[in-house]
Amino acid sequence: MSKRYLITSALPYANGALHLGHLAGAYLPADIYVRYLRLLGKDVVWVCGSDEHGAAITIRAKKEGVSPQAIIDKYHALNKNTFAALGISFDYYHRTSTPLHHQTSQDFFTTLYNQGDQFDERVIEQYYDEEYDQFLADRYIVGTCPKCGHEEAYGDQCENCGSALSPLELINPRSTISGNSPVLRETKHWYFRLDKHEAWLREWIAEGTIAGVPHHQAEQWKKHVVGQCLSWLDGGLQPRSITRDLDWGIPVPLPEAKGKVLYVWFDAPIGYISATKQWAQEKGLNWEDYWKGGDDVELIHFIGKDNIVFHCIVFPAMLRAHGDFVLPRNVPANQFLNFEGQKFSKSRGWGIEQHQYLEEFSDFPNKEDALRYALVRNLPENRDSDFRWDDFVDFYDKELADNLGNFVNRVLVLTQKYYDGVLPEVQVDLSEELLSVRRLVEEWQLEIERFSFKNAIQLVMEISSFGNTYLQDKSPWAIWKTDPDSEEVKECMFVSVQVVALLAVLLEPFLPFTAPRIREVLGLAPVAPGELSATLDKVAAGEPLLATGHRLGEPTVLFPKINDRKDSSRLEIIDRQRLKLQEIMEAEQPITAHEPVKEEIQYDDFAKLDLRTGTIVAAERVPKADKLLKLSVDLGFETRTIVSGIAEHYTPESLAGKQVVIVANLAPRKLRGIESQGMILLAENGEGKLDFVSWTAGFGNGLVVK
RNA sequence: GGCGCGGUAGCUCAGCUGGUUAGAGCGCAUGAUUCAUAAUCAUGAGGUCGGCGGUUCAAGCCCGCCUCGCGCUACCA
C-alpha cells in the first residue's frame, strides 16, 4: 500500500491579517512540499483554516462594536483569498466555527472524558464580574503590572514589560466589561493530564520510537525543535486547563459545564481533523484513511517556532490519549522572519502584510513569484532571518531575471533563430552532457525531502547557471556564423532546451506562476500531477524531455528587471516601500537619536590616524556610479584624489573651495577604477543628511589635526 | 536566574555523524564574450569559523567558562 501524506499548516487566528513572516513560516514551505508531493503523484492532502475562537476575538469585536461573527467572517475571507492569490494551494481551508468542527471537538473531548483518567476536575478561584454576572477570562481583566507598574496590563500578560502574568497578580484589577473591580469566585475547570504522557513523549522525541518501536528518525527533526521539547519535558509536564468561562467557543459537552467552552488551544489543532473530514466528505473519501492509517500515513505539521511545544507535546498527547490517531512524522518548525532588521510590528506599521503586498505590488509583473522567491531564498529554516527590500531586488534581478529568465530567453531566441523553433535531429548522449545536472537534480530531491527548501531552490538556480555556462562554453553563435548547419550547434541547442524543460518542472513547487509560463514558451501544457516522476526517470536514463521535431513557442520576458534603464516603474514600487520605512524610522528618531559610543581605545590607537586639513579644488561625478564623486584635495604639499560616496548629497560645483579634513594615511583603495587616496570626514545626522568637518578658510592646508 | 537554538568572508547564508589548502550567492578587482532582459562566462582578492581554556594524532564541528542575539520558562510571591 502506498503512503498517504497528511500535511497541516498552523491555523491562522481570525482576528487579523497575516504578514510575510507568517507566510515564510508555515505556509510557503508547506506549499512547496505539497506541490512537490503532488508532482510525484503522491496521495496527499493539505489542510488549514481559520482558528476562530478565544477571548481575543470577542474583545476585538467589542472594541469595534461588531459581533465576533463579523470579525471572523472578515478575516477568514481575507486570509483565505490572500493565500489563494499567492498560490498557496491548500486542499482545504476550513474554519473552526463550523458545526462539523464543533461536533468533532466535542466528540474528542468526550472520548477523553469517558476514559476517566485523562482529565482532572479542579475548582479554582477566578475573577467574576458581578454586574454582568460572568466569569472573566484573563484578557478581560486589566490592572497594574506588579513588575513594571504599567497600569493597563492584561490578566495574562503585560504588554509593556512583556512578562507573563496571572490575573491574581494584578494590582487593582478591573473588569474590562463593566470597569468594576471583580470579585473572586469558585469555578470548575477540566485539566488534561499531560503529566501522564511525559514518559512516552520523551522517548518519542528523543529516540523517535514508541515503546521501542521505530516511528521516525529523531535526528532528522530540526535541532531547535527537539531541543525545545526536551527542555520542556525536563521541566516536567503539568495538567493543563482546557476549558474556559466564556460565551464564545465550543460548549463543553457536559451537563454541569454550562457557560463553559473548550479552551481555544484545545480545539484549534482538532481543526486539522475537522478540515480533513470536510475535505474527504466533499471528495467522497474516507477521512480516517488519513488520520487513522497507521504507518501508511505521513503526518507533517508546518508551523512557526512559537507553536513547537503545542504540536510536539500537547497535540500528540491528545492524539495518543484519544487512540487510533497517527502522530506527526516530523514538525519542521521554522524560526522567525524579521523585516529590515526588526521584528514585524503591526502597531508600528513595521513590515508588510500579505494582502497589502498584493495591493501595493498590483502593477508589479509576476509579483506572486517575486515574493515567493525572495522568501524561499531567505527562509528562517534554522535561525531567524531577515527580509529586506534590497535582497528582494537582488534576488529578483540577479537570479530570476539575469540567471533564470535570461537563460530561458537566450535558448528560445537562438532556437527560433536557427531552427524556427523546431528541435533539430541530433546524435547526442544526454546522460553524459547532463551528468552534472543529473547530480544536481538528485541533490535537489534530497534537500526537499529534508525540508531544506532554501538549499533546494539554490540547486535549481545552479542548474540554470549550468545552462548559462554551457551556452557560453559552446558559443553556438560563433560557430553558426561560419557554419549554419553545424552539428555542434544543433546539439548545443537541443541540450539547452532540455535544461529549460527540466527547469520548468523543478520550479513548479517554488514558482507556480512562472513554471507554466516557461512550459508555455516551450510549447507544453502546464505540468500534470505525477509528471515529476517521469521527468526524473528520463533525466536518470539520459532521455530527452522534448524530442526532435518538437515545436517551441515564442519567447517572452519572464522577469522584466527592477533596475531597468528604460522603465523605472518597478523600482518606483520598491522605492515606495523603502520610503514608508524611512518615514517610520524618522518619526521614531527622537527617541533613539544617538548611536552608542564605540568601544574604548587607547591614545596610541588614535595616534595612528593622520588627519590633515585640505581644500577641495575640483570635483566631478564618477561615471556609472550614482553615489561617487571624484575629488581633488589640496594638502599644500600635494594634491590627493579622493573618491567619496556623497554624490547624492552634493553637486560637484558646490564643493570647489570647501575646507575639509581628511584621513591622510588610509590605505588607498580602488573604487570604480579610480584610486582613492584617503577619506573625507563628514558627520551624518539621524535623517541621513551629511555635513563636512571643516575649518576656517586661510588657516592652511596640510596641517595635522589632533 | 534556568533551559533551548544560534553568532562562519564587506553583506546574506551552506557546512550531515571531528580528518588533507573552510564553501556558495551578492559586492569588489581583472580578463573574455555579444545569442540574450546593459544580460553571460572565467580568474582573483577577502575569513584568528563570537572570545578564552581544554580533550584529541586531528575541532568550525566534542567539553568547560565568558559574551552577544532570538525564544521558552521561572523566581523574588
Short mmCIF file of N, CA, C and O in Angstrom, two decimals, chain A residues 54 104 130 169 255 286 378 391 422 522 558 583 609 629 660:
data_model
loop_
_atom_site.label_atom_id
_atom_site.label_comp_id
_atom_site.label_asym_id
_atom_site.label_seq_id
_atom_site.Cartn_x
_atom_site.Cartn_y
_atom_site.Cartn_z
N GLY A 54 -11.79 32.00 21.12
CA GLY A 54 -10.87 32.66 22.04
C GLY A 54 -11.31 34.07 22.39
O GLY A 54 -12.03 34.74 21.64
N THR A 104 -16.81 17.67 16.08
CA THR A 104 -15.56 16.89 16.15
C THR A 104 -14.82 17.17 17.46
O THR A 104 -14.33 16.26 18.12
N GLU A 130 -19.64 40.97 38.78
CA GLU A 130 -20.97 40.79 39.37
C GLU A 130 -22.04 41.53 38.59
O GLU A 130 -23.18 41.10 38.52
N GLU A 169 -2.24 38.23 40.04
CA GLU A 169 -1.07 39.05 40.36
C GLU A 169 -1.32 40.54 40.16
O GLU A 169 -0.59 41.37 40.69
N PRO A 255 -23.17 18.20 31.13
CA PRO A 255 -24.33 18.91 31.69
C PRO A 255 -23.93 19.94 32.74
O PRO A 255 -24.55 21.01 32.84
N ASN A 286 -12.65 8.76 2.57
CA ASN A 286 -12.76 8.46 3.99
C ASN A 286 -11.65 9.17 4.76
O ASN A 286 -10.47 8.86 4.58
N ASN A 378 15.33 33.01 1.50
CA ASN A 378 15.73 33.56 2.80
C ASN A 378 14.89 32.99 3.93
O ASN A 378 14.62 33.66 4.90
N ASP A 391 17.41 42.85 -0.70
CA ASP A 391 17.55 41.45 -1.09
C ASP A 391 16.50 41.08 -2.12
O ASP A 391 16.78 40.35 -3.08
N VAL A 422 11.99 24.61 -34.06
CA VAL A 422 11.76 23.16 -34.12
C VAL A 422 13.04 22.44 -33.70
O VAL A 422 14.12 22.71 -34.24
N LEU A 522 7.73 26.80 -24.15
CA LEU A 522 8.29 25.56 -24.67
C LEU A 522 7.28 24.81 -25.55
O LEU A 522 7.60 23.79 -26.15
N LEU A 558 10.31 36.73 -18.98
CA LEU A 558 9.67 36.20 -17.77
C LEU A 558 9.72 37.19 -16.62
O LEU A 558 8.77 37.37 -15.87
N GLU A 583 10.10 56.76 6.72
CA GLU A 583 9.22 57.67 7.44
C GLU A 583 8.92 57.17 8.85
O GLU A 583 8.88 57.95 9.80
N LEU A 609 46.01 57.53 13.45
CA LEU A 609 45.31 58.29 12.41
C LEU A 609 46.12 59.52 12.04
O LEU A 609 46.62 60.23 12.91
N LEU A 629 31.70 60.68 -5.99
CA LEU A 629 32.31 61.88 -6.56
C LEU A 629 33.81 61.71 -6.49
O LEU A 629 34.34 61.18 -5.51
N VAL A 660 38.11 71.04 4.17
CA VAL A 660 37.74 69.73 4.71
C VAL A 660 38.87 69.15 5.54
O VAL A 660 40.00 69.64 5.51
#
